[in-house]
Structure formats: C-alpha cells, structure tokens
PDB file of N, CA, C and O in Angstrom:
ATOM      1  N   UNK A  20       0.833  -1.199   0.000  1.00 38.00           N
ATOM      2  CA  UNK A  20       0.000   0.000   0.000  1.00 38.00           C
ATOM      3  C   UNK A  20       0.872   1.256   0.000  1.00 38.00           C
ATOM      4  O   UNK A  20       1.926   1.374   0.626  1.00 38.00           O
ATOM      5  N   UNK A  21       0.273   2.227  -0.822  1.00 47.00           N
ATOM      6  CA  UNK A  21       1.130   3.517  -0.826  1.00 47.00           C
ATOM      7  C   UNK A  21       0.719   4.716   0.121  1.00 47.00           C
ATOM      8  O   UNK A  21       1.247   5.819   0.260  1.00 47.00           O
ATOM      9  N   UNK A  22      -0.737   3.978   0.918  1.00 58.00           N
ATOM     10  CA  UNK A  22      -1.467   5.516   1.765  1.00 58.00           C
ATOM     11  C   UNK A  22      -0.549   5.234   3.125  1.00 58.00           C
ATOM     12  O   UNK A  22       0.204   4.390   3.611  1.00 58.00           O
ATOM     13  N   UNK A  23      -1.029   6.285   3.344  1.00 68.00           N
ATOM     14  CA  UNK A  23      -0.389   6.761   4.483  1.00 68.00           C
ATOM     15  C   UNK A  23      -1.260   7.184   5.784  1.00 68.00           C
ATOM     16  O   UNK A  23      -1.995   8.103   5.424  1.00 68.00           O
ATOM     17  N   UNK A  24      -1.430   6.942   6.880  1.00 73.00           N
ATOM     18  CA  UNK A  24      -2.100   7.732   7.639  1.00 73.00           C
ATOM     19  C   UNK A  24      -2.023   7.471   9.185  1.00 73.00           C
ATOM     20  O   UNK A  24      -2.312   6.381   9.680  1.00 73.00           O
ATOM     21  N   UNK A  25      -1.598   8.596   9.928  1.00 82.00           N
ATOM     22  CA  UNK A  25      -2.117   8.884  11.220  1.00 82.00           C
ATOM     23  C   UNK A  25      -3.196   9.612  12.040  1.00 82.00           C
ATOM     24  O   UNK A  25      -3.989  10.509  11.757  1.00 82.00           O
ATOM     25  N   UNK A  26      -2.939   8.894  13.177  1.00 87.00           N
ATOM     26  CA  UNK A  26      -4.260   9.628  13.885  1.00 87.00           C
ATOM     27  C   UNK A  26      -3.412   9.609  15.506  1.00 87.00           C
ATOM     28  O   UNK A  26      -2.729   8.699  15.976  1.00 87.00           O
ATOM     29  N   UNK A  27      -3.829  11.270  16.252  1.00 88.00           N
ATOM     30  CA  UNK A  27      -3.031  10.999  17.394  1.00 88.00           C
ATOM     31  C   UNK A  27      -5.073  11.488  17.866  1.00 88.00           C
ATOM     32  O   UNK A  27      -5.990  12.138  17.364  1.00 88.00           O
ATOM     33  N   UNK A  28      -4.825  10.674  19.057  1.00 90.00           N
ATOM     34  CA  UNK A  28      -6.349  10.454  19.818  1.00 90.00           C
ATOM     35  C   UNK A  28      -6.172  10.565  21.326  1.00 90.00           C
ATOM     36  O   UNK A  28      -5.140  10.051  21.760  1.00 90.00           O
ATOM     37  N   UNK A  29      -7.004  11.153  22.221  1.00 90.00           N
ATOM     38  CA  UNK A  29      -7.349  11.584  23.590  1.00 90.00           C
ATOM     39  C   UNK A  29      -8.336  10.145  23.546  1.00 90.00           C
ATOM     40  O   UNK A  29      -8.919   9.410  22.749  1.00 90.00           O
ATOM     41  N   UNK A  30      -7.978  10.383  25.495  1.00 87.00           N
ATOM     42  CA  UNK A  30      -8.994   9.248  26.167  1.00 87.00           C
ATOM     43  C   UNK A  30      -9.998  10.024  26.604  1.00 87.00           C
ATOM     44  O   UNK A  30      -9.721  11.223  26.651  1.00 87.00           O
ATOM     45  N   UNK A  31     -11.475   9.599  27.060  1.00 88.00           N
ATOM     46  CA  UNK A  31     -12.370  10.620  27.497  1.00 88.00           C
ATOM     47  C   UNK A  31     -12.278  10.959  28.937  1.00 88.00           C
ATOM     48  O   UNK A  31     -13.312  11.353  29.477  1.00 88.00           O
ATOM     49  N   UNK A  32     -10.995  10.847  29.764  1.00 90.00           N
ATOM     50  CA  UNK A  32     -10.847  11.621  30.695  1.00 90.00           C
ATOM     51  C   UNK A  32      -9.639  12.657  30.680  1.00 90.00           C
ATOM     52  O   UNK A  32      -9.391  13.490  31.551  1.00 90.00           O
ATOM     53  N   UNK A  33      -9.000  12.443  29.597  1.00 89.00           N
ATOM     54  CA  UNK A  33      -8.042  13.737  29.329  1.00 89.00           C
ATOM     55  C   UNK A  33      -8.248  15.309  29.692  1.00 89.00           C
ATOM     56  O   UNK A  33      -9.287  15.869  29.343  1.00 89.00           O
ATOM     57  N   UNK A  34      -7.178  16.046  30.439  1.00 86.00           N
ATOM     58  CA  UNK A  34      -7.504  17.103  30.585  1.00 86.00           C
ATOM     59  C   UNK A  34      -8.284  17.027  32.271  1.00 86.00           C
ATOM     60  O   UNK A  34      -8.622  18.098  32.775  1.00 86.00           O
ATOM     61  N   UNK A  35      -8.445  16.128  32.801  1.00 88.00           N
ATOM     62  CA  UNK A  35      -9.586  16.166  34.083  1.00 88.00           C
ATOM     63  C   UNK A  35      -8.427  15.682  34.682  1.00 88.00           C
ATOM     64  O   UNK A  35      -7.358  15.281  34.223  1.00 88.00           O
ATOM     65  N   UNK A  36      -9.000  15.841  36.128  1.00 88.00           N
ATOM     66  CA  UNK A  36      -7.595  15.369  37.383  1.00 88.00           C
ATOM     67  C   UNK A  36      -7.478  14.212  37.318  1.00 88.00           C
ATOM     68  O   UNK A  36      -6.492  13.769  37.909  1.00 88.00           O
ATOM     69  N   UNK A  37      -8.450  13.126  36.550  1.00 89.00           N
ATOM     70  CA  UNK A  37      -7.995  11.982  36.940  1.00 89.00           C
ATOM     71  C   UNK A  37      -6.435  11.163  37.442  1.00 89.00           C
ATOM     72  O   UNK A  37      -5.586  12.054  37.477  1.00 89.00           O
ATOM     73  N   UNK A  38      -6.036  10.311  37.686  1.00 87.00           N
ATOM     74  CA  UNK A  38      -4.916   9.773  37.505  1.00 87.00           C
ATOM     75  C   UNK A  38      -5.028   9.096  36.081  1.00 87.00           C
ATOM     76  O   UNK A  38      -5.890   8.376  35.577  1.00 87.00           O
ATOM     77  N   UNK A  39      -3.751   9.633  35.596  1.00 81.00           N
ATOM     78  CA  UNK A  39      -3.375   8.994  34.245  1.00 81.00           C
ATOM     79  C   UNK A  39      -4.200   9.885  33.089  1.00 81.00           C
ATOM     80  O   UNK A  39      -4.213   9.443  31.940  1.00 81.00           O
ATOM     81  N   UNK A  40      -4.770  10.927  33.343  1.00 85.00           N
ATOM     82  CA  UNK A  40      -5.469  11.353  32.689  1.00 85.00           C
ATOM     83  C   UNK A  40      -4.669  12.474  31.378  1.00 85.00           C
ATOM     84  O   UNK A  40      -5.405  13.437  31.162  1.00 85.00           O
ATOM     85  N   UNK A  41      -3.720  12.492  30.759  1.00 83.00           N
ATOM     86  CA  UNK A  41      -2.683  13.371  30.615  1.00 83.00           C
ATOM     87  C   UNK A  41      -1.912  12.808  30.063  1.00 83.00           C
ATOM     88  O   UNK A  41      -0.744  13.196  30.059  1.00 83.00           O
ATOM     89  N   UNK A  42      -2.454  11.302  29.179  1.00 86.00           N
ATOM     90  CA  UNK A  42      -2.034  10.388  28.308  1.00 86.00           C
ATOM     91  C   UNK A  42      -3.017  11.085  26.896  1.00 86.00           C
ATOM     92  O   UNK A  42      -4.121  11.613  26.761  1.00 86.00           O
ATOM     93  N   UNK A  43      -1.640  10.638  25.856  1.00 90.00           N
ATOM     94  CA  UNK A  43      -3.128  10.912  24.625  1.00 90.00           C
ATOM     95  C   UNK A  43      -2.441   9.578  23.394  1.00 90.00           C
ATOM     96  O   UNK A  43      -1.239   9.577  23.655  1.00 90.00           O
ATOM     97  N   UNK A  44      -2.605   8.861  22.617  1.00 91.00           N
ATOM     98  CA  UNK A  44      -2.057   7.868  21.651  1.00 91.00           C
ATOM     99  C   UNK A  44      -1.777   8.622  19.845  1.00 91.00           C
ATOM    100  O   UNK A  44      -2.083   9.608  19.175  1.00 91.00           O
ATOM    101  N   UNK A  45      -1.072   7.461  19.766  1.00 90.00           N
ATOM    102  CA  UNK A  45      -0.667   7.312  18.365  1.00 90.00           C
ATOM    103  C   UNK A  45      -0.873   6.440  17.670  1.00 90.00           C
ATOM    104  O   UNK A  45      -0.376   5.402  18.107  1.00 90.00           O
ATOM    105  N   UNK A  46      -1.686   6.260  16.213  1.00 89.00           N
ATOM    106  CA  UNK A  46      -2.204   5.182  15.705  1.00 89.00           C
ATOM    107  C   UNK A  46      -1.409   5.170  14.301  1.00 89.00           C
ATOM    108  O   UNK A  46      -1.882   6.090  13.633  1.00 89.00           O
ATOM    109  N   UNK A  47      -0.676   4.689  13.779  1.00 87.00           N
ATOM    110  CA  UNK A  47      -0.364   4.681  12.613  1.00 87.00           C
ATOM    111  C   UNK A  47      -0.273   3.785  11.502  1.00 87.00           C
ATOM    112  O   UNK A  47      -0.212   2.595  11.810  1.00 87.00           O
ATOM    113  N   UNK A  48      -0.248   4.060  10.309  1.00 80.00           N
ATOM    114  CA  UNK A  48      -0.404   2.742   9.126  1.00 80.00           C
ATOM    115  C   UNK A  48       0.517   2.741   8.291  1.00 80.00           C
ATOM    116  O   UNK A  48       0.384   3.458   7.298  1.00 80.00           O
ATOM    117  N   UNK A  49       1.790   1.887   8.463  1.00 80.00           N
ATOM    118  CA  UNK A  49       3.245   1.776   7.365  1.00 80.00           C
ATOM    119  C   UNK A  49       2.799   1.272   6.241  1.00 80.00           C
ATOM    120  O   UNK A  49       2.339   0.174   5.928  1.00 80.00           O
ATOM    121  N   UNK A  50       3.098   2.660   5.452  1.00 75.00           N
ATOM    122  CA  UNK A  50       2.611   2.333   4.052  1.00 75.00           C
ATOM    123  C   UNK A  50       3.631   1.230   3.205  1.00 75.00           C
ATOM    124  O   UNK A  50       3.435   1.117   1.996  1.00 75.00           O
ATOM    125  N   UNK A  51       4.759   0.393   3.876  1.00 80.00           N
ATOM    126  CA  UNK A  51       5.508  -0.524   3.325  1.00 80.00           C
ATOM    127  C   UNK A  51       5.045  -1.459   3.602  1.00 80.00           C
ATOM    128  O   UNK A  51       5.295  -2.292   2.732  1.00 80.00           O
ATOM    129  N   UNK A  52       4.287  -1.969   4.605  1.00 83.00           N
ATOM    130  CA  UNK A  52       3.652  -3.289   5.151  1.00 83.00           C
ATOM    131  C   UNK A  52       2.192  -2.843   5.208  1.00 83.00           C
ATOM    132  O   UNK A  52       1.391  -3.753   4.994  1.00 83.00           O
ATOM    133  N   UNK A  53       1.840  -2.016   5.374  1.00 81.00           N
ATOM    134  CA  UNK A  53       0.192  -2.075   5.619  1.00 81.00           C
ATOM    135  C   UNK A  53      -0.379  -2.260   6.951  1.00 81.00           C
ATOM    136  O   UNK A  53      -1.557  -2.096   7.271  1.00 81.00           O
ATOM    137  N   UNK A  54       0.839  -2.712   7.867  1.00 87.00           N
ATOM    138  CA  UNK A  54       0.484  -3.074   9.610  1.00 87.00           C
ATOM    139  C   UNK A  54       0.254  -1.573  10.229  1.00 87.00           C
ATOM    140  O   UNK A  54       0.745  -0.548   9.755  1.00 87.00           O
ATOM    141  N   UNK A  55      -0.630  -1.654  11.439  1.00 87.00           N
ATOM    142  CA  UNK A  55      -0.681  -0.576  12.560  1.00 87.00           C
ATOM    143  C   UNK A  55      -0.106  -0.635  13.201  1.00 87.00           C
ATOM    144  O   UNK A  55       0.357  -1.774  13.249  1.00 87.00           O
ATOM    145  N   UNK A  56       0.491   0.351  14.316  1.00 89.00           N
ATOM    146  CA  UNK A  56       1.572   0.212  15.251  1.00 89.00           C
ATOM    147  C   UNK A  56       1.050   1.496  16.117  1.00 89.00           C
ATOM    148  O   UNK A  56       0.724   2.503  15.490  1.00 89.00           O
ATOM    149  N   UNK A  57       0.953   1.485  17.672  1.00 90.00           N
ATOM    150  CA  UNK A  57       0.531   2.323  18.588  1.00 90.00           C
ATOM    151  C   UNK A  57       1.352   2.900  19.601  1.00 90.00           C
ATOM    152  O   UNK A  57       2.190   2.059  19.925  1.00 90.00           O
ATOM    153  N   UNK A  58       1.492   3.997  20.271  1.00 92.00           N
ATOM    154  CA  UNK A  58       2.170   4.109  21.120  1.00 92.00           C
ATOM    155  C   UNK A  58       1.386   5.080  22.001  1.00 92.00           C
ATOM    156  O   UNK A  58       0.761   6.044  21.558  1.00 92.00           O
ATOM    157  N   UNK A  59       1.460   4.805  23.045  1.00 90.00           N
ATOM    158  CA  UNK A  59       0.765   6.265  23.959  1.00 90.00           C
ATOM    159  C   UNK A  59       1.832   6.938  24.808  1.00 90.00           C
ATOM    160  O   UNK A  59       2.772   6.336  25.327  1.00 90.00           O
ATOM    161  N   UNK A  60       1.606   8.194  24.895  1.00 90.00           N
ATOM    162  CA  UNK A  60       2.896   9.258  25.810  1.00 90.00           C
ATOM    163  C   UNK A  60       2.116  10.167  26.855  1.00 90.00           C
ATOM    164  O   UNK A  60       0.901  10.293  26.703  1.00 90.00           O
ATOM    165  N   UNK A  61       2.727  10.779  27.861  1.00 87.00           N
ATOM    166  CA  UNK A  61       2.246  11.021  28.440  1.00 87.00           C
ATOM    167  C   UNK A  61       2.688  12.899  28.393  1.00 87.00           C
ATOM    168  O   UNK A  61       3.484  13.229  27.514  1.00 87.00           O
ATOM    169  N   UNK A  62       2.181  13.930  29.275  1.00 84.00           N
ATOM    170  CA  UNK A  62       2.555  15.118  29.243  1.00 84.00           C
ATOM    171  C   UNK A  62       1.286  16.099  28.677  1.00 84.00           C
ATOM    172  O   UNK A  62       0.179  15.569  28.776  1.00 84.00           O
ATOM    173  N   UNK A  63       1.313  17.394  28.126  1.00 86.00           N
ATOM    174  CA  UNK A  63       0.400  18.401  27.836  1.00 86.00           C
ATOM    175  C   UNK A  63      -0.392  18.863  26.540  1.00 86.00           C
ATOM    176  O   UNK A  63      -1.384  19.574  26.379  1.00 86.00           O
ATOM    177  N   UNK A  64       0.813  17.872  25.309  1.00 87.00           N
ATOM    178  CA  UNK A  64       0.102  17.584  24.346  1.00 87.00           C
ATOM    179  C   UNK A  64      -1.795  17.444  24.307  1.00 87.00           C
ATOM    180  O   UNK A  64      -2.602  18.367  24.196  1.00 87.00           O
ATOM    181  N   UNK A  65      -2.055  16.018  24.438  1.00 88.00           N
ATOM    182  CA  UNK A  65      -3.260  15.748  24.842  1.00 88.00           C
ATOM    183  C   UNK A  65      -3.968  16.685  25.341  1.00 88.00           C
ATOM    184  O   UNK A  65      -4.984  16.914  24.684  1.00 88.00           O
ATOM    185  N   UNK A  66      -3.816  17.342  26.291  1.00 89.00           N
ATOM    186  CA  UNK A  66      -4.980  18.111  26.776  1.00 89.00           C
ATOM    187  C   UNK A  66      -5.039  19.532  26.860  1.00 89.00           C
ATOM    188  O   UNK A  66      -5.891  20.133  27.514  1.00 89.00           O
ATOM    189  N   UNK A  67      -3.683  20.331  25.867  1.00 87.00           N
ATOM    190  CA  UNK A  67      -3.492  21.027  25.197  1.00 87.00           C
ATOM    191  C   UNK A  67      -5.093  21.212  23.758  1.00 87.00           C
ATOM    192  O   UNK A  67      -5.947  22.061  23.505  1.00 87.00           O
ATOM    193  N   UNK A  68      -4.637  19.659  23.138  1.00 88.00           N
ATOM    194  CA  UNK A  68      -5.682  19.022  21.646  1.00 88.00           C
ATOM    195  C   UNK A  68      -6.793  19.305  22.105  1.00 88.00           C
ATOM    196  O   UNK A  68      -7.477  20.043  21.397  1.00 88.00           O
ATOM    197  N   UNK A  69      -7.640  18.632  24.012  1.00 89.00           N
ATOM    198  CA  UNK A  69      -8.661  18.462  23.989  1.00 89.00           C
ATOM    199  C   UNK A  69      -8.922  19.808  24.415  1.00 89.00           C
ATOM    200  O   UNK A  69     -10.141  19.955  24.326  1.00 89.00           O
ATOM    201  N   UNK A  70      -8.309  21.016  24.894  1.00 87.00           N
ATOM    202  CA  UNK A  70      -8.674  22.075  25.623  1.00 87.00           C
ATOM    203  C   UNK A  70      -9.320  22.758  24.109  1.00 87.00           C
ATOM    204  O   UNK A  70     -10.427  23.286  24.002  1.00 87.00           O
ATOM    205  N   UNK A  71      -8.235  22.571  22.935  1.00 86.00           N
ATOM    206  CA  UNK A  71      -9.298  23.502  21.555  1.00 86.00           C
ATOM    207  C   UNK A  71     -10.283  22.312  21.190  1.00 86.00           C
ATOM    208  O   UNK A  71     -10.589  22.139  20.011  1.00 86.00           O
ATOM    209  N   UNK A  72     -10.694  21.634  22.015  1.00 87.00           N
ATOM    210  CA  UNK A  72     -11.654  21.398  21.516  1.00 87.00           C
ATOM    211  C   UNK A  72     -11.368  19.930  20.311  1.00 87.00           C
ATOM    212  O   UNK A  72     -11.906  20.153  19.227  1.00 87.00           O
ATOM    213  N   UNK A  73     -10.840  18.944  20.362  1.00 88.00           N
ATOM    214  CA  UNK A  73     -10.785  17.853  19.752  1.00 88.00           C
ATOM    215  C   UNK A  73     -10.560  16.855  20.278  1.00 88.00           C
ATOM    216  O   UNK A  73     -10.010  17.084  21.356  1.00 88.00           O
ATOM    217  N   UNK A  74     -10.713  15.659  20.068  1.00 90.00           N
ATOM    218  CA  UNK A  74     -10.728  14.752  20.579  1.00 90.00           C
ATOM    219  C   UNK A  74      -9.480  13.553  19.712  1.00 90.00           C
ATOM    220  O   UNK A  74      -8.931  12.474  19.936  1.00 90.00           O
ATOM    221  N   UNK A  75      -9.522  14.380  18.883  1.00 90.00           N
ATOM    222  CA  UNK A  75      -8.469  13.427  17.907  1.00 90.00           C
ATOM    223  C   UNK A  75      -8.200  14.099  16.736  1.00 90.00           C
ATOM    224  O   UNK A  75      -8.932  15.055  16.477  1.00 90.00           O
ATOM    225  N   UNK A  76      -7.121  13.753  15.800  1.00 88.00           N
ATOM    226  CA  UNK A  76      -6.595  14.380  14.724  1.00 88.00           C
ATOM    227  C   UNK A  76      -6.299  13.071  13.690  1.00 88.00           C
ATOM    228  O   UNK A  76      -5.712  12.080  14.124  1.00 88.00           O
ATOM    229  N   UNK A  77      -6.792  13.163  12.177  1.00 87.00           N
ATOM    230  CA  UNK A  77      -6.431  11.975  11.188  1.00 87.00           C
ATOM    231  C   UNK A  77      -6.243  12.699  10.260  1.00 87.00           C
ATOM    232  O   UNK A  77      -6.954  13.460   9.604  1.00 87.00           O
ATOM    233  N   UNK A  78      -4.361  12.163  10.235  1.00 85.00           N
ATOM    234  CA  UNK A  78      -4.026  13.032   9.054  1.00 85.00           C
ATOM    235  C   UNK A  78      -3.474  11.927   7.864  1.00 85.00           C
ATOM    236  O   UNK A  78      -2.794  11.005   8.314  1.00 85.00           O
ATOM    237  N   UNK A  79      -3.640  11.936   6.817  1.00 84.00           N
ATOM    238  CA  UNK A  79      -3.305  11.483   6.053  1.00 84.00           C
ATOM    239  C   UNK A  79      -2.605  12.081   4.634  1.00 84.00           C
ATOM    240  O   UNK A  79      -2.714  13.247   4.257  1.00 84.00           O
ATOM    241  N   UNK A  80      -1.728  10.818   3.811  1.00 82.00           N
ATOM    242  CA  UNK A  80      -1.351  11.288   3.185  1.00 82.00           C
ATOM    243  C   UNK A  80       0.041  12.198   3.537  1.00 82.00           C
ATOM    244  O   UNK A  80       0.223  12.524   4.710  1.00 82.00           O
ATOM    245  N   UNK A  81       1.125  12.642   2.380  1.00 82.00           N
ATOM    246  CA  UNK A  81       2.470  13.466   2.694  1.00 82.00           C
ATOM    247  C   UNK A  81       2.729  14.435   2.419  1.00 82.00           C
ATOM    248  O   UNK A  81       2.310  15.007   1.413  1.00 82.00           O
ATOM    249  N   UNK A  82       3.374  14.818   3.109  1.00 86.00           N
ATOM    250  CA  UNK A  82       4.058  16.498   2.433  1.00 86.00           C
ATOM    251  C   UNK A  82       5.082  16.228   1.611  1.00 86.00           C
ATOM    252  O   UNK A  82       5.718  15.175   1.638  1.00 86.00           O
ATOM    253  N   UNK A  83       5.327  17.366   0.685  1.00 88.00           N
ATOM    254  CA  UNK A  83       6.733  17.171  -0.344  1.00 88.00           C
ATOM    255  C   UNK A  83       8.011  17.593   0.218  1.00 88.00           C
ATOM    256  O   UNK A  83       9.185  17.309  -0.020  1.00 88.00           O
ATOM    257  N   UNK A  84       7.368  18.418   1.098  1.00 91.00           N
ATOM    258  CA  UNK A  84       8.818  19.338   2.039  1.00 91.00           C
ATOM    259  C   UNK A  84       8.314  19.818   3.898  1.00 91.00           C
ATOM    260  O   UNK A  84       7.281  20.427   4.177  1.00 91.00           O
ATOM    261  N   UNK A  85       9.233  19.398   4.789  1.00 92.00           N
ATOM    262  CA  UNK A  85       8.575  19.762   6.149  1.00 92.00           C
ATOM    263  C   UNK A  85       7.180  21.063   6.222  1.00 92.00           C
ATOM    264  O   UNK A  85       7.023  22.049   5.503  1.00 92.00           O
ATOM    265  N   UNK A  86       6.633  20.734   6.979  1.00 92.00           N
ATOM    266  CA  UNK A  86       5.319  21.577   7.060  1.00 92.00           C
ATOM    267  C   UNK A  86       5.100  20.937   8.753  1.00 92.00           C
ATOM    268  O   UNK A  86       5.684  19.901   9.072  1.00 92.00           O
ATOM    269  N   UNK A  87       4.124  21.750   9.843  1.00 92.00           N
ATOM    270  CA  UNK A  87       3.711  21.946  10.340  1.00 92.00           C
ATOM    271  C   UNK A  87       2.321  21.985  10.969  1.00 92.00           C
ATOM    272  O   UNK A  87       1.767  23.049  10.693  1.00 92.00           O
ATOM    273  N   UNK A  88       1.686  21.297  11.610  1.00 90.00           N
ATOM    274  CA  UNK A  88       0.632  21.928  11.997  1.00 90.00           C
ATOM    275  C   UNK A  88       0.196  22.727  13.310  1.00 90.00           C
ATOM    276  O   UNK A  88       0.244  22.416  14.500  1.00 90.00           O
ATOM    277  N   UNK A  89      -0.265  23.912  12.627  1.00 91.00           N
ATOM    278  CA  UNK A  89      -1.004  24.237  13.638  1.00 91.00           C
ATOM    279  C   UNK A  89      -2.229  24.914  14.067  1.00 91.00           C
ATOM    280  O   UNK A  89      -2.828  25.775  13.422  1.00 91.00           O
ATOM    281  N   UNK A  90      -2.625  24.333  15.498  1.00 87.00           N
ATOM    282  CA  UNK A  90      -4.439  24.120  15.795  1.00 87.00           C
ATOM    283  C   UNK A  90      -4.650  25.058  16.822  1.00 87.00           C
ATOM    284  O   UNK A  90      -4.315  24.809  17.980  1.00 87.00           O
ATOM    285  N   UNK A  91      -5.414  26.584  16.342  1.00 85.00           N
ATOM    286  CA  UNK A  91      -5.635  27.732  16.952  1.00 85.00           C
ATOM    287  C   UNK A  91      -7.428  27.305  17.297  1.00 85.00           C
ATOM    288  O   UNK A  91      -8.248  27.750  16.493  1.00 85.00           O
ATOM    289  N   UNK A  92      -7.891  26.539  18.368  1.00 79.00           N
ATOM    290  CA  UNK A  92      -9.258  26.707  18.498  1.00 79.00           C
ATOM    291  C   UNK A  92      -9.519  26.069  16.801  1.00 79.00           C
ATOM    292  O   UNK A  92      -8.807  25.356  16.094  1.00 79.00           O
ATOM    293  N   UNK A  93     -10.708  26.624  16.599  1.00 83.00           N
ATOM    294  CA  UNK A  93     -11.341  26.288  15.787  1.00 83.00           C
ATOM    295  C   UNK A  93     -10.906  26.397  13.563  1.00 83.00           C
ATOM    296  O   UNK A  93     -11.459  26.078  12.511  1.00 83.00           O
ATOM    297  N   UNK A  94      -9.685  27.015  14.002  1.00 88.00           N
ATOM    298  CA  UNK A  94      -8.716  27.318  12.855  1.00 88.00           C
ATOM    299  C   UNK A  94      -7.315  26.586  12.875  1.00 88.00           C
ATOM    300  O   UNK A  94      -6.332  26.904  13.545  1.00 88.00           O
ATOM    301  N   UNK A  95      -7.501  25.083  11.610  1.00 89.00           N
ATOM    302  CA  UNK A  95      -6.013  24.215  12.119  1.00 89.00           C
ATOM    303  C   UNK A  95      -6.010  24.312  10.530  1.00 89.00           C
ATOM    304  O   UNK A  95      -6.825  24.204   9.613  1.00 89.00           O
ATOM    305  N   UNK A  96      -4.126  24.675  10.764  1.00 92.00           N
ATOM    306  CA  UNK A  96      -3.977  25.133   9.050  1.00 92.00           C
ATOM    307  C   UNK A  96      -2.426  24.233   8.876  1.00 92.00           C
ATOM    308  O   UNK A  96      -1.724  24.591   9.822  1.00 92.00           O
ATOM    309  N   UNK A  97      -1.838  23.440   8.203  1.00 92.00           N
ATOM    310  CA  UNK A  97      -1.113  23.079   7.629  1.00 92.00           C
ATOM    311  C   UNK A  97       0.069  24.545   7.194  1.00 92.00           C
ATOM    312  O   UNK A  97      -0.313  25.558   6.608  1.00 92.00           O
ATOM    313  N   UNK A  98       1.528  24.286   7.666  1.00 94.00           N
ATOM    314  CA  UNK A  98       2.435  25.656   7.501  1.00 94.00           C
ATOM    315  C   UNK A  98       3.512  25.065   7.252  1.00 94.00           C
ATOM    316  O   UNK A  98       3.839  24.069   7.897  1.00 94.00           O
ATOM    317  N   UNK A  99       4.475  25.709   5.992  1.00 94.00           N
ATOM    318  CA  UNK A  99       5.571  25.626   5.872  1.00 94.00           C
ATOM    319  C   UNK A  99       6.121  25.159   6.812  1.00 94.00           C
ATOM    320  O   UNK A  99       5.376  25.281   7.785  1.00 94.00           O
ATOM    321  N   UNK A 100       7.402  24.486   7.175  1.00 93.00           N
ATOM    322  CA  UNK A 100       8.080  24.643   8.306  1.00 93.00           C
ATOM    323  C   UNK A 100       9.552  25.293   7.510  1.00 93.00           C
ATOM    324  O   UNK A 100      10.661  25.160   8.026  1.00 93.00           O
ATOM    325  N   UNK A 101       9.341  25.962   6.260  1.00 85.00           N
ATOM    326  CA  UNK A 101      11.366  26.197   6.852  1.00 85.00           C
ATOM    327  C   UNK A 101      11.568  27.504   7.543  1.00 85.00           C
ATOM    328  O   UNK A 101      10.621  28.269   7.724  1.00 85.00           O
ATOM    329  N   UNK A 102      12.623  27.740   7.881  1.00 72.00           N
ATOM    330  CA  UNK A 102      12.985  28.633   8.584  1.00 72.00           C
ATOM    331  C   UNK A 102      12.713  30.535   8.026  1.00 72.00           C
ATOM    332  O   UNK A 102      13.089  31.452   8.755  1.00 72.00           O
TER     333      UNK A 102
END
C-alpha cells in the first residue's frame, strides 16, 4: 500500500484530574507493510488538543517538504516549516 495515515487520539478523561489522565495515543499505518503500530505518551500535548476542543486528529497522506501543523481553536492550518 502507498497511503499513508495517522491519527493521534485523547482518552475521554483527558484534561480532568484523573490519575493517568494526561495520556493521549498514536495510531499509525506503514505504508511498506500495511500493519498498525501504537504508542501512547504522556505530558500536555493531549490536553493542550482536547482544551481547543478535539478529541483526535487523522491526518493522512504526505508532504513534499517539512510543514507543520497548527491548531488555533477552531482554525487548524497546515504551515511551511522552513525557517
């Protein structure tokens, strides 16, 4: 397969005091094998995502040259990254 795609995803207690709550995952699909592979991390990411308001992000597909995203509230725009 030649697609490509990730998705980074919140749990539905992210962002709340829970314990452990301040985890968010990584879902991805190697476009050389076609297998998924997951990882979850912990820190401000996540509940940074869920504070504008999302619960998850699926991005697919590549860039030709580094790019960026970034998610202002309700305005998430794809940006150059060079310097």
């Amino acid at each position: 397969p030649t697609r490509r795609s990730s998705d980074l995803h919140n749990g539905p207690l992210t962002g709340t005091t829970a314990p452990t709550a301040g985890r968010f995952g990584s879902t991805t699909l190697s476009p050389a094998t076609g297998t998924y592979s997951d990882s979850y991390c912990g820190g401000y990411w996540g509940q940074i995502l869920k504070y504008a308001g999302y619960d998850a992000l699926v991005l697919t597909g590549a860039a030709d040259k580094p790019v960026f995203l970034e998610i202002d509230n309700d305005n998430v725009t794809i940006k150059e990254a060079d310097n």
